[in-house]
PDB file of N, CA and C in Angstrom:
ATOM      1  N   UNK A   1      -9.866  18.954  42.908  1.00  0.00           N
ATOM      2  CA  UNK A   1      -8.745  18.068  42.692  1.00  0.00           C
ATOM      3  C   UNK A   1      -7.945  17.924  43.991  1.00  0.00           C
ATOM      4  N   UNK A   2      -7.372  17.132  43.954  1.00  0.00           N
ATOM      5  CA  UNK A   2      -6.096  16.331  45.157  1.00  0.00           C
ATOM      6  C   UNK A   2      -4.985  17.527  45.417  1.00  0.00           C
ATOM      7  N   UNK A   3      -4.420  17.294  46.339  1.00  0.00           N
ATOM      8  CA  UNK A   3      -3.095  17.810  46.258  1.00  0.00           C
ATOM      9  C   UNK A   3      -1.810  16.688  46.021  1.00  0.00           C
ATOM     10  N   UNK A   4      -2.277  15.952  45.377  1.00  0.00           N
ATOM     11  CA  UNK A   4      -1.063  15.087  44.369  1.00  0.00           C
ATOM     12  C   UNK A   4      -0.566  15.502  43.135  1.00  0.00           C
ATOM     13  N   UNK A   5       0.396  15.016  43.036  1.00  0.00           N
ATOM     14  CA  UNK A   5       1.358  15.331  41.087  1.00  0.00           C
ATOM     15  C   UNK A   5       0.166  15.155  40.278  1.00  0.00           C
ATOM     16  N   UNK A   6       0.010  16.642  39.213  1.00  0.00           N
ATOM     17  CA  UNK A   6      -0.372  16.197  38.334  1.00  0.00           C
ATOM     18  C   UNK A   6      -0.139  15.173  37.544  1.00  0.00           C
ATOM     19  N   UNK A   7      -0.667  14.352  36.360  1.00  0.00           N
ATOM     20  CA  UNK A   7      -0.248  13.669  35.508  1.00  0.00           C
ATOM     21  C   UNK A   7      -0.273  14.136  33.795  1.00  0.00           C
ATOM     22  N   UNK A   8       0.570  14.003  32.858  1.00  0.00           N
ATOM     23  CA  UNK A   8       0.472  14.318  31.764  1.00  0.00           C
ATOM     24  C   UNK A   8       0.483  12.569  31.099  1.00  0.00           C
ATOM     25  N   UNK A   9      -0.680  12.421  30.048  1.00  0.00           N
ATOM     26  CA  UNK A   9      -0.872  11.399  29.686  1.00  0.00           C
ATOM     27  C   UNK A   9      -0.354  11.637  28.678  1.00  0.00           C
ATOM     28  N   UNK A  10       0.991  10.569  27.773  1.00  0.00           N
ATOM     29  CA  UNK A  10       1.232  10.983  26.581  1.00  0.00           C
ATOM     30  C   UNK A  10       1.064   9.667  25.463  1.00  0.00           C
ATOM     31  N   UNK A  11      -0.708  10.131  24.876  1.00  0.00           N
ATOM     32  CA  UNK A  11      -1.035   8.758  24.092  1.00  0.00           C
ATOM     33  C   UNK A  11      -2.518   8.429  24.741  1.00  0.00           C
ATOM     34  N   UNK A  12      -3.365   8.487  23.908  1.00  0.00           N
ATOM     35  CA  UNK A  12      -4.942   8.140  24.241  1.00  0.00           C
ATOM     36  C   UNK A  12      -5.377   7.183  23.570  1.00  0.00           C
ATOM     37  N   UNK A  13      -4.626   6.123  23.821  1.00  0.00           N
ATOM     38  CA  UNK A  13      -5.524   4.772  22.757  1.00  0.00           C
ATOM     39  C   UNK A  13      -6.132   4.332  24.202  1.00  0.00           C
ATOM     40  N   UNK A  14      -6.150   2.555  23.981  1.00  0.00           N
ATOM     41  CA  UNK A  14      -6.673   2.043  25.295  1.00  0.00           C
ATOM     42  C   UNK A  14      -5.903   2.305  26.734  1.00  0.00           C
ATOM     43  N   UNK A  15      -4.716   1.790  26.438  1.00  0.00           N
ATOM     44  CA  UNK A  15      -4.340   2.220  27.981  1.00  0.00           C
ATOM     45  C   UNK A  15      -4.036   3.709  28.591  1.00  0.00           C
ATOM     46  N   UNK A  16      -3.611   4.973  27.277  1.00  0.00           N
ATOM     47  CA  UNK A  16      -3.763   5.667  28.010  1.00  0.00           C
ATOM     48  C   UNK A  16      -5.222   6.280  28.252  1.00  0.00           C
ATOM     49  N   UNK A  17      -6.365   5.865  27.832  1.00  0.00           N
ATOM     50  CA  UNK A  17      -7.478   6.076  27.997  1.00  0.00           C
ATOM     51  C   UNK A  17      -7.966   5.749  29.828  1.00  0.00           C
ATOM     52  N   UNK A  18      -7.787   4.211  29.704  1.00  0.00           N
ATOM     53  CA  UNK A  18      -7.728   3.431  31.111  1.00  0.00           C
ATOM     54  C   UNK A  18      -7.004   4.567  32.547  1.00  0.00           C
ATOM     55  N   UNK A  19      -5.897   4.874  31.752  1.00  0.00           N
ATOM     56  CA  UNK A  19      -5.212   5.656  32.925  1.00  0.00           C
ATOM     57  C   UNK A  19      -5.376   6.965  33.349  1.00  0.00           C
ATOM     58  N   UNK A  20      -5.761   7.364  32.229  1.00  0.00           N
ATOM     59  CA  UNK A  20      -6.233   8.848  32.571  1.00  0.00           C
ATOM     60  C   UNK A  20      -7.705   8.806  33.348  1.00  0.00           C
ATOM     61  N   UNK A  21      -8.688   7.781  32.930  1.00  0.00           N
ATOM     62  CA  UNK A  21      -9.586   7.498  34.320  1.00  0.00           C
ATOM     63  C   UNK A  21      -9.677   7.412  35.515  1.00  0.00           C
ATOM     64  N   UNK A  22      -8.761   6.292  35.640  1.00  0.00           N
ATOM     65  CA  UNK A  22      -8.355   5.923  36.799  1.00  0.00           C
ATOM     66  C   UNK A  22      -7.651   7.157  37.326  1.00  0.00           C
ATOM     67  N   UNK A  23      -6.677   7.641  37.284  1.00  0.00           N
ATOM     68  CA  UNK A  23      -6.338   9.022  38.144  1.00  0.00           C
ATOM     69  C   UNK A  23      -7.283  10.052  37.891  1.00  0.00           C
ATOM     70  N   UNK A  24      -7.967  10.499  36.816  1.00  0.00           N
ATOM     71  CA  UNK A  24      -9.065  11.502  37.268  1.00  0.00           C
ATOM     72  C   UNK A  24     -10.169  11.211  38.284  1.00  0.00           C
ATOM     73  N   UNK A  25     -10.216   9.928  38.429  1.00  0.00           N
ATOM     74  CA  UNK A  25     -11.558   9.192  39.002  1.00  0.00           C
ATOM     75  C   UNK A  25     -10.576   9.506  40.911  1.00  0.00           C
ATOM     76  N   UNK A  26      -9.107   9.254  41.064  1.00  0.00           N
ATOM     77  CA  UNK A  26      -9.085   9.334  42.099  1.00  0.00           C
ATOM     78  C   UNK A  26      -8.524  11.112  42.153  1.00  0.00           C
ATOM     79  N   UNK A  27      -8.570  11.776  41.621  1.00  0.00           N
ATOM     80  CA  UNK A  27      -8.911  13.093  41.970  1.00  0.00           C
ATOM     81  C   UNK A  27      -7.367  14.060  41.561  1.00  0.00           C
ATOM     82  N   UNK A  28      -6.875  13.364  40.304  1.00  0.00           N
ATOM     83  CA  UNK A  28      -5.314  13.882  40.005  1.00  0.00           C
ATOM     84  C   UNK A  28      -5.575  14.432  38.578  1.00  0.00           C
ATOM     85  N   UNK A  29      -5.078  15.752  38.417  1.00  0.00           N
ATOM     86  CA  UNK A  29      -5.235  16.367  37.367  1.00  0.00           C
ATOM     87  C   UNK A  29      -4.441  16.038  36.236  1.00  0.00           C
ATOM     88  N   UNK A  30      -5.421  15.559  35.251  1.00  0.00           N
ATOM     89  CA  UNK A  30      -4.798  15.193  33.717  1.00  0.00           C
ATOM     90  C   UNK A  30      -4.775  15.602  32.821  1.00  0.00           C
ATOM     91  N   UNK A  31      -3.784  15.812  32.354  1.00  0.00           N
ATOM     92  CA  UNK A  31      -3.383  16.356  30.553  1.00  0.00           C
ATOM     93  C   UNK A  31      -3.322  15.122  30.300  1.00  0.00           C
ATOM     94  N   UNK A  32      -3.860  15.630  28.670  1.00  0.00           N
ATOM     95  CA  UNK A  32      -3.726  14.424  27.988  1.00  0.00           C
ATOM     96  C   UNK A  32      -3.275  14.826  26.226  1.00  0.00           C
ATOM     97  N   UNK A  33      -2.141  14.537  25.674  1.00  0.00           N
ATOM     98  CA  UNK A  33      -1.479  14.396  24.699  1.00  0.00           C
ATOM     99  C   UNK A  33      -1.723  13.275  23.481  1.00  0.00           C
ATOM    100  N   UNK A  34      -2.676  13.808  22.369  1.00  0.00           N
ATOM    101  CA  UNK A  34      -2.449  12.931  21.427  1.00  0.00           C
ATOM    102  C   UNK A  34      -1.619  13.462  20.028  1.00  0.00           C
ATOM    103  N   UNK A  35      -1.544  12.368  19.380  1.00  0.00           N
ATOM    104  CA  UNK A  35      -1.237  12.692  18.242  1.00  0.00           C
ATOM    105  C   UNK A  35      -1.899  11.983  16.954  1.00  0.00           C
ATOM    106  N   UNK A  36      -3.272  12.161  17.071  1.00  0.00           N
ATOM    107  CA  UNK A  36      -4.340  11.783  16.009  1.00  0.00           C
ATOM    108  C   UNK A  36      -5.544  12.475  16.464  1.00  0.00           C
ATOM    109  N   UNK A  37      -6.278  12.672  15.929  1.00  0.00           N
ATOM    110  CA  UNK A  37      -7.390  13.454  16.283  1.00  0.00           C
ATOM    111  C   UNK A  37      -8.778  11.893  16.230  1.00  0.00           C
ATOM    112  N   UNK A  38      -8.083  10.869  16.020  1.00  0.00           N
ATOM    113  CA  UNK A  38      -8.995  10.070  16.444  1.00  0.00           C
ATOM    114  C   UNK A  38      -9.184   9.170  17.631  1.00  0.00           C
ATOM    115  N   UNK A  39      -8.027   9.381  18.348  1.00  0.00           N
ATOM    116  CA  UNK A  39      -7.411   9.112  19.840  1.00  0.00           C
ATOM    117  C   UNK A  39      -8.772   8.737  20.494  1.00  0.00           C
ATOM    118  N   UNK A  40      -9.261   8.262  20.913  1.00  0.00           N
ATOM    119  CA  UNK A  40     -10.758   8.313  21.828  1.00  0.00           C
ATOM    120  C   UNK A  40     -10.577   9.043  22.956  1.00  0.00           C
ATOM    121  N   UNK A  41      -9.632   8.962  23.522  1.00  0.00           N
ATOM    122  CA  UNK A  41      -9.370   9.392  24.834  1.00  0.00           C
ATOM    123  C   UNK A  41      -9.304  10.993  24.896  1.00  0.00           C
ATOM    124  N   UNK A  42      -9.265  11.505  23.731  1.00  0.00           N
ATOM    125  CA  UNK A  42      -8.981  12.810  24.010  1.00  0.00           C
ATOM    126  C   UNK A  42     -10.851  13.376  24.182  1.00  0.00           C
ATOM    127  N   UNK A  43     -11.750  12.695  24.050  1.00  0.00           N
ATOM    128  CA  UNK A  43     -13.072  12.829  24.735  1.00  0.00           C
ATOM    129  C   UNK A  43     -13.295  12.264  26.078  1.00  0.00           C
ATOM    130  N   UNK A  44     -12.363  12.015  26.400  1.00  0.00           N
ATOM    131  CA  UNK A  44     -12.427  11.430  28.504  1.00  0.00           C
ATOM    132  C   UNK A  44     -12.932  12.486  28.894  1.00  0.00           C
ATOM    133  N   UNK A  45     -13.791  12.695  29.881  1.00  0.00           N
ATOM    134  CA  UNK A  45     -14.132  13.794  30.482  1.00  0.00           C
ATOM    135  C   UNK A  45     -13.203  13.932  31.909  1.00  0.00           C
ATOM    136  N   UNK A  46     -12.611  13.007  32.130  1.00  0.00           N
ATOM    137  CA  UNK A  46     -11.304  13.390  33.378  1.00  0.00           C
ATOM    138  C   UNK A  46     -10.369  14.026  32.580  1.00  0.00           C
ATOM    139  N   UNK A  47      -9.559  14.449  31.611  1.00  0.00           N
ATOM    140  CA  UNK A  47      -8.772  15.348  31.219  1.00  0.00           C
ATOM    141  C   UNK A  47      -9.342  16.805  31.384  1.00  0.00           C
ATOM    142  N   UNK A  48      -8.415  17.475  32.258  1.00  0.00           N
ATOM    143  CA  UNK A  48      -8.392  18.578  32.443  1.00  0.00           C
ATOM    144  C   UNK A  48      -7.895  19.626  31.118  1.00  0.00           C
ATOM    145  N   UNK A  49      -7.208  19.173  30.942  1.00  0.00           N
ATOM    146  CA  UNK A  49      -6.530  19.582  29.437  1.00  0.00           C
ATOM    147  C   UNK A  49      -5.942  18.942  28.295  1.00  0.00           C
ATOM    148  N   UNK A  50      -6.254  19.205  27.275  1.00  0.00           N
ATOM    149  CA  UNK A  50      -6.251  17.564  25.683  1.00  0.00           C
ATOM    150  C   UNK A  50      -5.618  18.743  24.919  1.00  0.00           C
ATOM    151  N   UNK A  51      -4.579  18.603  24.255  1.00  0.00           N
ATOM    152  CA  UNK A  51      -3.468  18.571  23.174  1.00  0.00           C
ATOM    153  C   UNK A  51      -3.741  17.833  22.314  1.00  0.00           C
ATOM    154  N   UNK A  52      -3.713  18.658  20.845  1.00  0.00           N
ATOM    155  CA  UNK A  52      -3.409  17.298  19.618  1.00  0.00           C
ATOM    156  C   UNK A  52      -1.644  17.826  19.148  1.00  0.00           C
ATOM    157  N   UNK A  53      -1.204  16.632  18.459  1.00  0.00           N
ATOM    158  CA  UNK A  53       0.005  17.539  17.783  1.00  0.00           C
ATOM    159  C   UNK A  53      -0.097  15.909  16.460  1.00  0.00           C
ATOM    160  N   UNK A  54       1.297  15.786  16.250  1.00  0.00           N
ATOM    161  CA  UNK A  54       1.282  14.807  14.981  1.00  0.00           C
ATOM    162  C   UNK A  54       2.716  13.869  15.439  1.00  0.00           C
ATOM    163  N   UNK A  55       2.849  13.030  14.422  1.00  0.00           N
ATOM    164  CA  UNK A  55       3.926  12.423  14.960  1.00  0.00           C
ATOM    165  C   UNK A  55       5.137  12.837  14.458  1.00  0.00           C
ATOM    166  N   UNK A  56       4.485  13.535  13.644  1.00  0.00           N
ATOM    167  CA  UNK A  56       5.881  13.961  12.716  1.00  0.00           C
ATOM    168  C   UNK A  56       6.586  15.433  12.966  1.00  0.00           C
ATOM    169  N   UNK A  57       6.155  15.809  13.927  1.00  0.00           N
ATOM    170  CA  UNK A  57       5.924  17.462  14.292  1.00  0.00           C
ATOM    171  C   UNK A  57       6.640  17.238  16.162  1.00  0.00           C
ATOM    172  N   UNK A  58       8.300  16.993  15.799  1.00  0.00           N
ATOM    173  CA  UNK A  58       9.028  16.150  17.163  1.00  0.00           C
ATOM    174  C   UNK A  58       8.727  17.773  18.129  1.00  0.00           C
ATOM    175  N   UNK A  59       9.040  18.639  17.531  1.00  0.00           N
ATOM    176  CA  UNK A  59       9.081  20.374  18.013  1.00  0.00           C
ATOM    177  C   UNK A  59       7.775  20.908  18.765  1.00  0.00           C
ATOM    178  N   UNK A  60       6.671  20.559  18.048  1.00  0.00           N
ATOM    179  CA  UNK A  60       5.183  20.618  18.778  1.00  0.00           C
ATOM    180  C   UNK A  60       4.955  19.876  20.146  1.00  0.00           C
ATOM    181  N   UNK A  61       5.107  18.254  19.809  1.00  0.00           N
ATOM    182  CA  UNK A  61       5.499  17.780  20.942  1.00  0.00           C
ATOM    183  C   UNK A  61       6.287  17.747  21.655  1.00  0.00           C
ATOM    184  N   UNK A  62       7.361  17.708  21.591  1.00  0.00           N
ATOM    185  CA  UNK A  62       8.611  18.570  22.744  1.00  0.00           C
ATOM    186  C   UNK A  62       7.775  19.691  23.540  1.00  0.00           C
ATOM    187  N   UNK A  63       7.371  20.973  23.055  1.00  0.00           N
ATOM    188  CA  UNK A  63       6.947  22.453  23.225  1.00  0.00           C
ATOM    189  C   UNK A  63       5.265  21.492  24.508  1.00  0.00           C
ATOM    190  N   UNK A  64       4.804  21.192  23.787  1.00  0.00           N
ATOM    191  CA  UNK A  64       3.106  20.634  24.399  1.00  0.00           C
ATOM    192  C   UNK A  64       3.644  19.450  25.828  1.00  0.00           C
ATOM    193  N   UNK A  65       4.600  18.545  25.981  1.00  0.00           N
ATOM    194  CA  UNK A  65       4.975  18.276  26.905  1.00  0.00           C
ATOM    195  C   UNK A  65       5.776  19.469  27.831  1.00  0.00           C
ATOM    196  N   UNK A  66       6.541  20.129  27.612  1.00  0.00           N
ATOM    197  CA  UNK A  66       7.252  21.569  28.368  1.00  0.00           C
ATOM    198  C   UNK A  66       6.142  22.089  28.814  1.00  0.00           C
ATOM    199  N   UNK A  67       4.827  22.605  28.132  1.00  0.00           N
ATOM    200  CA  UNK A  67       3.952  23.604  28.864  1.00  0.00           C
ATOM    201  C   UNK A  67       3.205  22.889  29.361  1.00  0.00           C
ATOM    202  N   UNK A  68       2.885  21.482  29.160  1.00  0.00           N
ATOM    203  CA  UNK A  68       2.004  20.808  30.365  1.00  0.00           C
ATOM    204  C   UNK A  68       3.023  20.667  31.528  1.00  0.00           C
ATOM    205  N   UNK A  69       4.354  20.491  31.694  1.00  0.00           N
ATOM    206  CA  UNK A  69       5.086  20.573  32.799  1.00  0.00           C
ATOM    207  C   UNK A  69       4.956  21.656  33.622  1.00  0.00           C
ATOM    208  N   UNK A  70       4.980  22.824  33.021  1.00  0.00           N
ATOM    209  CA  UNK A  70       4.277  24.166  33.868  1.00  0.00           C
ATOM    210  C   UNK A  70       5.537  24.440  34.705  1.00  0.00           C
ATOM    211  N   UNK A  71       5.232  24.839  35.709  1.00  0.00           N
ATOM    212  CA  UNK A  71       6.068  25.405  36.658  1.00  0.00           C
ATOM    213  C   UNK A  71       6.504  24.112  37.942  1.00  0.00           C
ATOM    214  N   UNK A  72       5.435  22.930  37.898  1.00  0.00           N
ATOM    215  CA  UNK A  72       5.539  21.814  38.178  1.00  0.00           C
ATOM    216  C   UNK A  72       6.116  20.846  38.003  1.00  0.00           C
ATOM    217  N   UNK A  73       5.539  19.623  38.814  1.00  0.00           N
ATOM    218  CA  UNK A  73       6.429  18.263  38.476  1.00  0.00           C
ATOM    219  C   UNK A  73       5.622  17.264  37.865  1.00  0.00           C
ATOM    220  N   UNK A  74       4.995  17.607  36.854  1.00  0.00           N
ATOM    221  CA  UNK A  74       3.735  16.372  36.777  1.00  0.00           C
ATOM    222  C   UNK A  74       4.882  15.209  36.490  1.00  0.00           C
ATOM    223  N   UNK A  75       3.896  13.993  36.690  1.00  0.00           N
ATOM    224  CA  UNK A  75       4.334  12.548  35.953  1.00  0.00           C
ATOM    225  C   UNK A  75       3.845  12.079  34.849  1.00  0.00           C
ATOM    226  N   UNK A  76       5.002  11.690  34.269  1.00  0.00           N
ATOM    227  CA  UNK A  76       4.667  11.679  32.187  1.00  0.00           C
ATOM    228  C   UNK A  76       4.434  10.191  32.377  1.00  0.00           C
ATOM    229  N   UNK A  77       3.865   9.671  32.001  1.00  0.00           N
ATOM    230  CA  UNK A  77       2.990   8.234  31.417  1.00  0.00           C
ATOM    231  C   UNK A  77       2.692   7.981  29.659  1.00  0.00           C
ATOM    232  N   UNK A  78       3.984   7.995  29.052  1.00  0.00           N
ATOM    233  CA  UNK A  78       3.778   7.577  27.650  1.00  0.00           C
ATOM    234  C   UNK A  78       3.083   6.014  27.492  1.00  0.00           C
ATOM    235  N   UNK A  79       2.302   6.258  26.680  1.00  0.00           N
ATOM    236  CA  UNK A  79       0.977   4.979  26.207  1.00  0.00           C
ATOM    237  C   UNK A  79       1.980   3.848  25.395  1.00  0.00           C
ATOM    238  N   UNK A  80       2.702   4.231  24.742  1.00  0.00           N
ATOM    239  CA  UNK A  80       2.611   3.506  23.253  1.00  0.00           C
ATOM    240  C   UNK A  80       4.399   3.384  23.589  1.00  0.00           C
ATOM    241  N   UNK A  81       4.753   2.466  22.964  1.00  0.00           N
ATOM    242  CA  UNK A  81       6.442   2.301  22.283  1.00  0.00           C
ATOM    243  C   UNK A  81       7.241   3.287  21.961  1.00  0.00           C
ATOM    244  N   UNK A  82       6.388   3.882  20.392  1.00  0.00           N
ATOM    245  CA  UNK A  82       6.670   4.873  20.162  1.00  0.00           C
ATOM    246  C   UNK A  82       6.741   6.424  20.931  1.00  0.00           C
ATOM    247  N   UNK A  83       5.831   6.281  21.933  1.00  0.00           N
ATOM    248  CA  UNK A  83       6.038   7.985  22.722  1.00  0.00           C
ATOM    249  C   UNK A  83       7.110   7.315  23.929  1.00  0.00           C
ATOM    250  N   UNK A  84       7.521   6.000  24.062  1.00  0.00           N
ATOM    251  CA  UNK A  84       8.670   6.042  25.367  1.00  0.00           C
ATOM    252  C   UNK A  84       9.884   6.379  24.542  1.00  0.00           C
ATOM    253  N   UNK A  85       9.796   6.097  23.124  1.00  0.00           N
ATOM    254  CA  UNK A  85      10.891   6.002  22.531  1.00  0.00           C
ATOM    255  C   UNK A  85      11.205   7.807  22.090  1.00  0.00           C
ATOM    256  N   UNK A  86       9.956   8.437  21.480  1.00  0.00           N
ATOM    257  CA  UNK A  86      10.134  10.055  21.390  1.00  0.00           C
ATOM    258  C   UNK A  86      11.132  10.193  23.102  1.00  0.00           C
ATOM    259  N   UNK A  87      10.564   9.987  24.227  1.00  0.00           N
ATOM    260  CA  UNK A  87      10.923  10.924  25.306  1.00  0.00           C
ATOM    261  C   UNK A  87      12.449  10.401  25.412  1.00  0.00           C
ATOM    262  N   UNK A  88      13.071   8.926  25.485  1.00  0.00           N
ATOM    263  CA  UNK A  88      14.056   8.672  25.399  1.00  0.00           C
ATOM    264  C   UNK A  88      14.940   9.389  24.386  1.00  0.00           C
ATOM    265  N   UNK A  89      14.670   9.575  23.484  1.00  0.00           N
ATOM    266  CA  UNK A  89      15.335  10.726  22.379  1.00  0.00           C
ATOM    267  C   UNK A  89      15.706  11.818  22.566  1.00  0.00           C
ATOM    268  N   UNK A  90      14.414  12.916  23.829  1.00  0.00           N
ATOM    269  CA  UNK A  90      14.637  14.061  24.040  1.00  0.00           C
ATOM    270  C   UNK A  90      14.872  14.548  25.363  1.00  0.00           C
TER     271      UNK A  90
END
């Protein structure tokens, strides 16, 4: 991997699918955050690390974004409406 910001992908439909490629493909380490277990993206083989949680479970996801932050600065990339609107909340 790069010595660039990780990224935490939050949301594996199409675009965050698209995006988590595209930065694994240029060499940036990805988490990737769903909340369905039918997400496609959470089978990308550029995710370094895949999370499930639910939508209804605000505490899981809060906790699963915190420990993909790590001791780091990754950059959060919410997919969907709904996950800009979770992070705006918290």
């Amino acid at each position: 991997m790069s010595e660039s910001r990780p990224a935490v992908v939050y949301g594996l439909l199409w675009a965050g699918l698209s995006l988590a490629r595209a930065l694994g493909r240029a060499g940036v380490r990805v988490t990737g955050i769903a909340s369905d277990p039918n997400d496609f993206g959470l089978r990308s083989r550029y995710l370094a690390d895949r999370h499930l949680t639910t939508e209804e479970d605000d505490e899981r996801t809060l906790s699963l974004l915190r420990d993909a932050a790590g001791a780091g600065r990754p950059i959060l990339f919410p997919e969907r409406d709904e996950n800009v609107h979770f992070v705006l909340r918290r």
